XYZ file of C-alpha atoms in Angstrom:
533
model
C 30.657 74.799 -73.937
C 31.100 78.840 -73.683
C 31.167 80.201 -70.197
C 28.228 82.110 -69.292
C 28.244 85.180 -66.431
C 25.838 84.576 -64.386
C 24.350 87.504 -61.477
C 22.407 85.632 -59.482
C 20.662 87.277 -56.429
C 18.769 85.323 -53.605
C 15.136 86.620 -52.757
C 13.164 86.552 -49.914
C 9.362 87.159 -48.765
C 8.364 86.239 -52.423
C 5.132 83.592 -53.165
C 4.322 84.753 -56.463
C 6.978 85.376 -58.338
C 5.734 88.439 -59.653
C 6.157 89.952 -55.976
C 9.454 90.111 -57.008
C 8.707 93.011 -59.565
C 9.250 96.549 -58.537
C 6.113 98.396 -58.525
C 6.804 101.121 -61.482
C 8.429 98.758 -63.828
C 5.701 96.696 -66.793
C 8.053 94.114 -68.686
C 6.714 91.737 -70.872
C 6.354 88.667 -69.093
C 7.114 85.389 -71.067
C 6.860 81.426 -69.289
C 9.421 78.827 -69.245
C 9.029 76.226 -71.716
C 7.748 73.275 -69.361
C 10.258 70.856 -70.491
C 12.888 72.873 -69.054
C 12.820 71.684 -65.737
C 12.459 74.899 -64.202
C 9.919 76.664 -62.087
C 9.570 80.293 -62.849
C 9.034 82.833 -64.926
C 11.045 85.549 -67.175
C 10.798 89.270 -68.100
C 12.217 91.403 -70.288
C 11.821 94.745 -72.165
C 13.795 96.463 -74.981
C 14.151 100.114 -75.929
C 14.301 101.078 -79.507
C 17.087 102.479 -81.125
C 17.994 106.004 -80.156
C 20.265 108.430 -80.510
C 22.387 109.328 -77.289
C 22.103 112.160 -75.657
C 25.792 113.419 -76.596
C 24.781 113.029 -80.293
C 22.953 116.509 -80.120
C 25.529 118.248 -78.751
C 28.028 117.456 -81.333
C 25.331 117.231 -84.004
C 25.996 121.283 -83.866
C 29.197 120.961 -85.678
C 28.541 118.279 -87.805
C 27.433 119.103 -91.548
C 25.372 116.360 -91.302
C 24.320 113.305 -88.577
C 25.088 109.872 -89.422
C 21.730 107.609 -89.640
C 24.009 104.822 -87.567
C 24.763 107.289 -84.295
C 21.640 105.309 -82.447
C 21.740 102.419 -79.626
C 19.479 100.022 -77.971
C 18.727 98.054 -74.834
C 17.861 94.809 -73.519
C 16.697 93.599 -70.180
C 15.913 90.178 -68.707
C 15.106 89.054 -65.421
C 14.858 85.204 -64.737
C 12.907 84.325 -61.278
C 13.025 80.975 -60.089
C 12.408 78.656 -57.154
C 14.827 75.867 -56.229
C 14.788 73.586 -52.961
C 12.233 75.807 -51.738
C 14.188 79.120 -52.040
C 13.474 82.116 -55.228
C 16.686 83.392 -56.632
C 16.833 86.063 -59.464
C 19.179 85.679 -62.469
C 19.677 89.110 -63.911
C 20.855 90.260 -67.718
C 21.475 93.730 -68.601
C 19.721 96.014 -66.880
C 17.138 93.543 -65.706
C 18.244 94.532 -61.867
C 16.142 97.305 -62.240
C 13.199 94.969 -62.280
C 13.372 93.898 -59.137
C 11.932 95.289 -55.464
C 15.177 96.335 -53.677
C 13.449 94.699 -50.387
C 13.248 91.545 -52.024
C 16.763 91.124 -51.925
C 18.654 89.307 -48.833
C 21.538 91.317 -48.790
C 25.590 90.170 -48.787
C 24.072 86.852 -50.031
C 26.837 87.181 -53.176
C 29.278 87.714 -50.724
C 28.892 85.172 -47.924
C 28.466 82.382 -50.561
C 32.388 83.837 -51.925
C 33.878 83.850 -48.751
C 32.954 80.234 -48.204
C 33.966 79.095 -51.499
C 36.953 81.674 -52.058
C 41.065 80.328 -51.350
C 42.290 83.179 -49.419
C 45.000 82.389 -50.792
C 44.001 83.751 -54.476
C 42.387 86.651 -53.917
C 41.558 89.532 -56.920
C 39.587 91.884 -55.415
C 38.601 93.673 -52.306
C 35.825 95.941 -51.956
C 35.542 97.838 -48.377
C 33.914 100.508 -46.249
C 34.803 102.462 -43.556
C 31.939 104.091 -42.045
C 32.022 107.049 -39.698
C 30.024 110.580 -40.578
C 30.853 109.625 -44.240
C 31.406 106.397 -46.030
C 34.785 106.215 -47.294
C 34.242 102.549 -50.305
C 37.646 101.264 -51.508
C 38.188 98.636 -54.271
C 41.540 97.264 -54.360
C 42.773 94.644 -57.002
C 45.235 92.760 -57.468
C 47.555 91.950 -60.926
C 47.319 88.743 -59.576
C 46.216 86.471 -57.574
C 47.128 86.754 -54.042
C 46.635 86.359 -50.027
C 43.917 88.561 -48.394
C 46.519 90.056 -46.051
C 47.924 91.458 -49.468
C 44.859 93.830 -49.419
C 45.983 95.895 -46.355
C 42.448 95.479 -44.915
C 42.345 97.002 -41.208
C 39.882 94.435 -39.459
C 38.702 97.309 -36.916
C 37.858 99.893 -38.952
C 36.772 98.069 -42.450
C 33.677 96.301 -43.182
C 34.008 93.815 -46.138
C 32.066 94.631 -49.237
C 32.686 92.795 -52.425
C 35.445 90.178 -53.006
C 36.467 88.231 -55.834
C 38.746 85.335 -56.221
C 39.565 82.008 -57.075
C 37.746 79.060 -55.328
C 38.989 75.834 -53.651
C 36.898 73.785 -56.100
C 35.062 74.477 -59.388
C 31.480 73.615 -58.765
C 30.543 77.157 -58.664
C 33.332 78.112 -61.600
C 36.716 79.469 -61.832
C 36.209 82.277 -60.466
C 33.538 83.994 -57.871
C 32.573 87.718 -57.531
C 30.328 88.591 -54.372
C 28.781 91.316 -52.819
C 24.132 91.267 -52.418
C 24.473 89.205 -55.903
C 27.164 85.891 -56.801
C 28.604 86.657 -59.951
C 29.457 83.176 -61.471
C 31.673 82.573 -64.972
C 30.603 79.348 -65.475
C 30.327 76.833 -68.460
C 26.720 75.659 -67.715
C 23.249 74.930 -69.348
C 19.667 76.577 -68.359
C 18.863 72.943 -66.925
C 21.729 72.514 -64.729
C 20.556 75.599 -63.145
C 18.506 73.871 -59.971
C 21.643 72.201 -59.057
C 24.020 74.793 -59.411
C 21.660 77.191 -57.527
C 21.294 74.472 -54.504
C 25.285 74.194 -54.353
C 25.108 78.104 -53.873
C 22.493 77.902 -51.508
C 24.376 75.358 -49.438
C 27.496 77.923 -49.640
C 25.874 80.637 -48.324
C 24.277 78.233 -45.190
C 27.930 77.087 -44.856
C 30.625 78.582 -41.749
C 34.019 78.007 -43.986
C 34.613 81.900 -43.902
C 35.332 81.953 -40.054
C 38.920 80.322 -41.100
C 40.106 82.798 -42.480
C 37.751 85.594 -42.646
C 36.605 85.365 -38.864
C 36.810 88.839 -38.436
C 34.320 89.921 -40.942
C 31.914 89.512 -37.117
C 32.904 92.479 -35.245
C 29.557 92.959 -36.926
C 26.699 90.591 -35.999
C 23.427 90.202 -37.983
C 20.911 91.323 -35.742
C 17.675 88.529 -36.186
C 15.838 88.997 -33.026
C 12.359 90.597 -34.606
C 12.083 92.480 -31.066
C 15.308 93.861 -30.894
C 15.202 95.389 -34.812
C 11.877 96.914 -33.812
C 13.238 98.696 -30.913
C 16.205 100.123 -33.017
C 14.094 100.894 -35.826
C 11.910 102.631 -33.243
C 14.517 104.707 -31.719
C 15.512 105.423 -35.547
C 12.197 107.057 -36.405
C 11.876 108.928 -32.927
C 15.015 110.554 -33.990
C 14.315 111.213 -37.457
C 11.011 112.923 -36.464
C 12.665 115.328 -35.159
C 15.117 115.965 -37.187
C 18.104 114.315 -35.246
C 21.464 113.402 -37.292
C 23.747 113.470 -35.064
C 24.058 109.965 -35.436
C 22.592 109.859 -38.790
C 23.267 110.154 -42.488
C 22.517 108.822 -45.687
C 25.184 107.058 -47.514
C 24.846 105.292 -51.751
C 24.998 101.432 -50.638
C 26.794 100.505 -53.850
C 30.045 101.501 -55.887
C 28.516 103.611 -58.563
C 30.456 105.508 -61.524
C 30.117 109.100 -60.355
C 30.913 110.637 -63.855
C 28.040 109.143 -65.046
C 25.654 110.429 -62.680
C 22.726 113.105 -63.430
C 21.004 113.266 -60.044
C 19.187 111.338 -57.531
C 15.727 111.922 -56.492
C 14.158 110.481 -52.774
C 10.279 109.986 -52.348
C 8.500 112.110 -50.944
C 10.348 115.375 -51.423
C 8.104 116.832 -53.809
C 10.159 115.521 -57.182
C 13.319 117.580 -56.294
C 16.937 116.914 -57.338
C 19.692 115.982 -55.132
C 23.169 116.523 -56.837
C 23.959 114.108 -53.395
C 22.369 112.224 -50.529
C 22.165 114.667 -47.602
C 19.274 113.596 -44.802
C 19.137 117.003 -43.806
C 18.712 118.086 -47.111
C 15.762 115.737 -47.340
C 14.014 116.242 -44.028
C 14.466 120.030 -44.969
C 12.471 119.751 -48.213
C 9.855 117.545 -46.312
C 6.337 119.487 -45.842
C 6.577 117.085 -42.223
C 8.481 114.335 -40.495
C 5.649 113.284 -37.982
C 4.576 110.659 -40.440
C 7.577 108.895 -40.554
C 7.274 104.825 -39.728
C 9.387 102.331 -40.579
C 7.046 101.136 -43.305
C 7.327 104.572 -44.566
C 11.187 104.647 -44.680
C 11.512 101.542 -46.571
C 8.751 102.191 -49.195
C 10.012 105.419 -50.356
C 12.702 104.838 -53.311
C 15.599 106.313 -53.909
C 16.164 106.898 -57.697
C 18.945 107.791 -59.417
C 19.372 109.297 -63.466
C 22.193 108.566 -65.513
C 24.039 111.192 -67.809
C 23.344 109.108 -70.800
C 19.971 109.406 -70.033
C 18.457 112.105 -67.756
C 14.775 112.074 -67.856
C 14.323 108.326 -66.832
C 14.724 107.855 -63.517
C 15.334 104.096 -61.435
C 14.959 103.559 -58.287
C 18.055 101.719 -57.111
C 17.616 101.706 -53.485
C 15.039 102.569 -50.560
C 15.380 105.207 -48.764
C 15.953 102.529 -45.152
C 18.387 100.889 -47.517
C 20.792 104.006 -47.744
C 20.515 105.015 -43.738
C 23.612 104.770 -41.373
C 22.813 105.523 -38.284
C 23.816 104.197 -34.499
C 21.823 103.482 -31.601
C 22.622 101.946 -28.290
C 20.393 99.904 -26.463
C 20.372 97.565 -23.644
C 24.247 98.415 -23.142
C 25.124 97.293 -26.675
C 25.759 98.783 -29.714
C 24.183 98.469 -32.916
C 24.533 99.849 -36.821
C 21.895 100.131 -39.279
C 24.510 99.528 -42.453
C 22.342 98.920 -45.819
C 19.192 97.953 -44.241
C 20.052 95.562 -41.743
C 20.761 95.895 -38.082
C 24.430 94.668 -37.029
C 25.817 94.369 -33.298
C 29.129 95.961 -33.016
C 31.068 93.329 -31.059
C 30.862 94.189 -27.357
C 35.292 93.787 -27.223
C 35.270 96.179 -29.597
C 32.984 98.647 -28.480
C 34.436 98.229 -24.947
C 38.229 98.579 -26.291
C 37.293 102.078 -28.125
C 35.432 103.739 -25.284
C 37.877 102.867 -22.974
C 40.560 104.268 -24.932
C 38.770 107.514 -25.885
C 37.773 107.593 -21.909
C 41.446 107.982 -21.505
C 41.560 110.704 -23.430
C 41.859 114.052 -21.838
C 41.230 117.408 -22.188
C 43.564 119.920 -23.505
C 43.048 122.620 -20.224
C 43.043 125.374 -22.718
C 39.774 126.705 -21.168
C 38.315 127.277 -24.814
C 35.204 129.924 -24.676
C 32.024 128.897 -25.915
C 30.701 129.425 -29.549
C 28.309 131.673 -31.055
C 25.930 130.748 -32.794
C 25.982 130.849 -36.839
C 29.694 131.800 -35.982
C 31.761 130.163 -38.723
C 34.557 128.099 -38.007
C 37.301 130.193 -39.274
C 35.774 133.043 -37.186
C 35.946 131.423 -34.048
C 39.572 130.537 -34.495
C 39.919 133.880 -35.016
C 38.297 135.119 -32.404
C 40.213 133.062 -29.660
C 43.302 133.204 -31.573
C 42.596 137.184 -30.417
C 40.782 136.903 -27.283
C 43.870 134.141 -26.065
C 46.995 135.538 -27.127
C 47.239 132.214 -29.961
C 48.551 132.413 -33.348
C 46.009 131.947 -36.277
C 47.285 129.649 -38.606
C 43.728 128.876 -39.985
C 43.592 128.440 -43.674
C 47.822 128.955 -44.073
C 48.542 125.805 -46.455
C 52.063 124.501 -46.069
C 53.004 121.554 -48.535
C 54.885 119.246 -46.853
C 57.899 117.230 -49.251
C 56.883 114.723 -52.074
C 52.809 115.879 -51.343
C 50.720 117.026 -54.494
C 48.896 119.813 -51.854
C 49.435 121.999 -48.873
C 48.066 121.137 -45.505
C 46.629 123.083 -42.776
C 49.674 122.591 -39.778
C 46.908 123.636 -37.469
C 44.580 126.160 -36.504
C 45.897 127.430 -33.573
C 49.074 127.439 -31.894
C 48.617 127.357 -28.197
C 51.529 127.419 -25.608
C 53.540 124.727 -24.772
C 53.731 123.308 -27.727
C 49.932 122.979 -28.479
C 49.073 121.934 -32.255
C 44.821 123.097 -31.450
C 42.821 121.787 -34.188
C 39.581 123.284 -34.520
C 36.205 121.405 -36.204
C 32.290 122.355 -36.299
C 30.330 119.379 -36.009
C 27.582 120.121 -39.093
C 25.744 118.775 -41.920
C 28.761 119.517 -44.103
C 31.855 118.874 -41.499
C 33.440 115.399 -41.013
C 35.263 114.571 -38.049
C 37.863 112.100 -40.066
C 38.807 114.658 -41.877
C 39.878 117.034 -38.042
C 41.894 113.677 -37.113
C 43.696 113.210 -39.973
C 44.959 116.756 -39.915
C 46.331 116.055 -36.357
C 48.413 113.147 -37.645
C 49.862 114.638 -41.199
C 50.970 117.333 -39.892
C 52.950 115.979 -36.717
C 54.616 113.404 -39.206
C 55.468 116.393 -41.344
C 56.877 118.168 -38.997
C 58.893 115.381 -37.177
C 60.318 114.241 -40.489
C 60.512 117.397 -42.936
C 62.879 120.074 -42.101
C 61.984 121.965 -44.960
C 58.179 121.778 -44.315
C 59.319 123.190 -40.415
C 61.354 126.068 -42.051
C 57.949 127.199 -43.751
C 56.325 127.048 -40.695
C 58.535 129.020 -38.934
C 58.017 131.966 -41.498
C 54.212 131.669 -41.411
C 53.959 131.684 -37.864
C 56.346 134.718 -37.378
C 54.316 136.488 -40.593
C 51.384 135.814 -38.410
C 52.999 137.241 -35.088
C 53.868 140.617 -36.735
C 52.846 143.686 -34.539
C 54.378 141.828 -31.631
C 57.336 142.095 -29.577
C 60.160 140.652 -31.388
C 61.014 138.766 -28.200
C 57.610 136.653 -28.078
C 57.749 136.623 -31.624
C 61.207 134.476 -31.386
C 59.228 132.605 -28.652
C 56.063 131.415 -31.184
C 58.536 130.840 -33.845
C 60.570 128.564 -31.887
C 58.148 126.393 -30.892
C 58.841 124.464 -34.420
C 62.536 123.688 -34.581
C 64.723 124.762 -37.696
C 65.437 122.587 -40.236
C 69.046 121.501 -38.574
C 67.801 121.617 -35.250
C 66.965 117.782 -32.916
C 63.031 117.410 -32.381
C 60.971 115.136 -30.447
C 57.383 114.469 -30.760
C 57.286 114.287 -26.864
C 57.479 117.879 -26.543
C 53.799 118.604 -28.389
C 50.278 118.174 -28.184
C 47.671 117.876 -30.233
C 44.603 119.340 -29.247
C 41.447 118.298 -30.961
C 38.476 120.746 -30.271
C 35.222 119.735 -31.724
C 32.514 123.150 -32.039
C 28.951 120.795 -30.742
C 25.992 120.823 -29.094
C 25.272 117.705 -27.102
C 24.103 116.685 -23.603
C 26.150 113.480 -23.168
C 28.508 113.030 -20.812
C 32.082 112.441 -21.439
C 33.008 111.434 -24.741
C 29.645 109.779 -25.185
C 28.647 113.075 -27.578
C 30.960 111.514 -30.380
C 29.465 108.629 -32.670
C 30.930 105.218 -32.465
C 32.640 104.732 -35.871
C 34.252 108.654 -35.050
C 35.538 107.126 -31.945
C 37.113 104.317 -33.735
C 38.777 106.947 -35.974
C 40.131 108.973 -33.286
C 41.521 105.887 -31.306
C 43.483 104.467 -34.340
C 45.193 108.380 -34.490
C 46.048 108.243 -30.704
C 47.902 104.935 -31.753
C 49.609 106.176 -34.529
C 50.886 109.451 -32.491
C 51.675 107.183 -29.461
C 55.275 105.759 -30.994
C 56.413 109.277 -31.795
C 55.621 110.467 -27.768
C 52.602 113.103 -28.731
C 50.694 113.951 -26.149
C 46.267 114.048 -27.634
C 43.674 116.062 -26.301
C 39.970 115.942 -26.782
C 37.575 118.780 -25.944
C 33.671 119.696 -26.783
C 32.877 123.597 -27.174
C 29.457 124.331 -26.646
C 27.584 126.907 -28.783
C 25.845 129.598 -27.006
């Protein structure tokens, strides 16, 4: 018998199985032969042979266009209820019949982890989420242990995985993420029991052996508790809060093949990205927003290969990240559902943020609309620093220069300088911190280049201080120790929070696993808010 690939999604809050059917989609609709010994129902449609897009633009300078240059498509979407649950079985593009909030998400992926050896592992998908989503896929030639993957249990949330399974009831091999993806040798009848053996995978606990850290993040099910974060959502997205906010794709998509993406409700424009303030910008108002709202409106996307049909892959709750604390815990809306950050976790990062000082530097204020680069220079003047803003060094064996900082500062100070916008990310200000330190410690040449920017950025001083700014990065032949330097993070923000509070959970996170990394080498981290005026 020929192995089949099966996608098979689970559904919920579906009766008819035509609920199941996204509301701008019409395919034909054919039933199961009774004999079959299935309950449901199938749909498919089929586009007619056409030529490609790309066979215009070469048509130009081609004496002639071959009658074969043309290509078709076929969907199918099989919906149908086993032991009292509806799952989906998708072919082609058929996932584009069904209502995204039909689907019970990570489904795919808690049946894999149950079923999966960690011991022969393929594939890891993961996301790290802080004021961007950074998705990583990492494979394997073959098949291996999960600690293989290099996954860092505080910062990554587990995607996707594919490997190998302890036993073959469910196949050779298991791919999940929302959907299973099963290569299995099986008929259309033995589909009610191999859809009850995934069913009783995904019910099972056997992923807490070896995948028991996959909870930092806790399914929130408490119906109260969603509505009150859901509430605090919209109150915030009313008025056009983000600070805690943005829209992120939920799934691994080939960017090359993207047109643009278009989001209900914003009078049919284009989006060459997903930017919430983008959206609530192009929004005639916000004081209609409900939750109901928020997860009706799609999210569509075009494809390259075919830019005037539009589907909608997503809704627009679906793709919100956002953080809200209540009832002294914290809590992540990640893909449409509601997770609770594990209270350890949460505690462990404040208090070692808390611990975090500031840099006594005594850093003025602000203006507002003043760019980033302008304030630097601006203090920089006002201070006595040297501007290194926008001098790119390239440190040995790198394919790019980096920014060594922003400002130099006395003693020793390494200031870097972000402002906290639509645009900015804060990962980006942390990682600059660390590079360049490690750089510096352990490439003489990169110090030597240093040295001549800062005393090309000195000039017009006297040659005595000069010497003074310049020293402050030993020569290439010359002992160093990160224990003489500071780094001095300086974040450009509005806020009313006290302490650190001002700086989103996942950004914490970042910044703690930084301080770590700098600890061993004796640098000293600072952490300071500038207002704007």
């Amino acid at each position: 018998m020929a192995l089949n690939r099966l996608t098979v999604f689970l559904l919920k809050d579906v009766e008819e199985f035509s609920d199941a059917l996204a509301d701008e989609k019409d395919p034909d609709r054919v039933e199961l032969d009774q004999e079959s010994g299935l309950e449901g129902e199938f749909w498919w449609s089929a586009r007619a042979p056409s030529a490609p897009p790309w066979v215009e633009f070469i048509g130009e300078v081609l004496s002639e266009t071959p009658d074969g240059l043309r290509s078709s498509s076929a969907s199918g979407l099989l919906i149908v209820r086993v032991a009292g649950s509806v799952f989906a079985l998708t072919f082609g593009y058929g996932r584009s019949f069904l209502r995204p909030e039909t689907i019970v998400r990570g489904f795919g992926l808690k049946v894999a982890l149950n079923r999966i050896d960690s011991q022969q592992m393929r594939s890891i998908d993961t996301k790290a989420y802080e004021d961007l989503v950074v998705a990583k896929t990492t494979q394997a030639s073959k098949s291996t242990e999960v600690r293989t993957f290099g996954i860092e249990p505080m910062r990554d949330i587990l995607r996707a995985v594919t490997g190998e399974p302890r036993t073959q009831e469910l196949g050779n091999r298991l791919s999940g993420a929302d959907a299973l993806v099963l290569n299995i040798a099986v008929e259309p009848s033995d589909l009610p029991v191999l859809l009850e053996k995934a069913l009783e995978a995904y019910h099972d606990d056997e992923y807490k052996k070896d995948f028991e850290w996959v909870d930092h993040l806790a399914l929130v099910t408490d119906p109260a508790i969603i509505e009150v974060l859901d509430g605090k959502l919209v109150t915030a997205l009313k008025v056009k809060d983000t600070s805690v906010t943005h829209l992120a794709i939920p799934d691994a998509i080939e960017w090359e093949d993207i047109h643009a993406f278009k989001i209900r409700g914003a009078r049919n424009n284009e989006y060459d990205d997903l930017d919430l303030d983008d959206y609530l910008d192009d929004l005639k108002t916000t004081d209609d927003f409900t939750i109901e709202l928020l997860k009706s409106r799609g999210v569509l996307i075009s494809f390259a290969r075919s830019s005037e049909d539009w589907d909608q892959k997503w809704t627009l709750y679906h793709c919100l990240v956002s953080e809200q604390r209540y009832n002294g815990g914290l809590f992540a809306l990640i893909e449409g559902r509601w997770f609770s950050i594990s209270k350890s976790l949460v505690d462990d990062v404040d208090a070692a943020v808390g611990q975090i000082g500031a840099s006594g530097l005594s850093l003025p204020a602000a203006m507002a609309g003043e760019k980033e680069g302008e304030y630097n220079e601006r203090v920089s003047a006002s201070m006595g620093f040297v501007s290194l803003d926008t001098k790119l060094v390239r440190p040995a064996g790198a394919t790019s220069g980096i920014e060594f900082c922003d400002m130099l500062a006395p003693n020793r100070t390494f200031v870097h300088v972000k402002r906290k916008s639509r645009s900015s990310t804060l990962s980006h200000l942390f990682a600059q911190g660390l590079v360049s330190i490690n750089a510096m410690i352990g490439d003489g040449a990169f110090r030597e280049k240093v040295r001549g920017i800062i005393g090309e950025q000195s000039k017009g001083l006297e040659s005595s201080i000069i010497d003074d700014w310049v020293s402050a990065v030993p020569g290439s032949a010359e002992a160093i120790s990160g224990s003489d330097y500071s780094v001095a993070y300086v974040v450009i923000a509005k806020s009313t929070k006290p302490g650190n509070d001002w700086l989103p959970f996942f950004s914490k996170l970042n910044l703690m696993q930084t301080v770590r990394s700098l600890a061993p080498l004796g640098v000293k981290v600072s952490l300071d808010r500038v207002d704007v005026k």
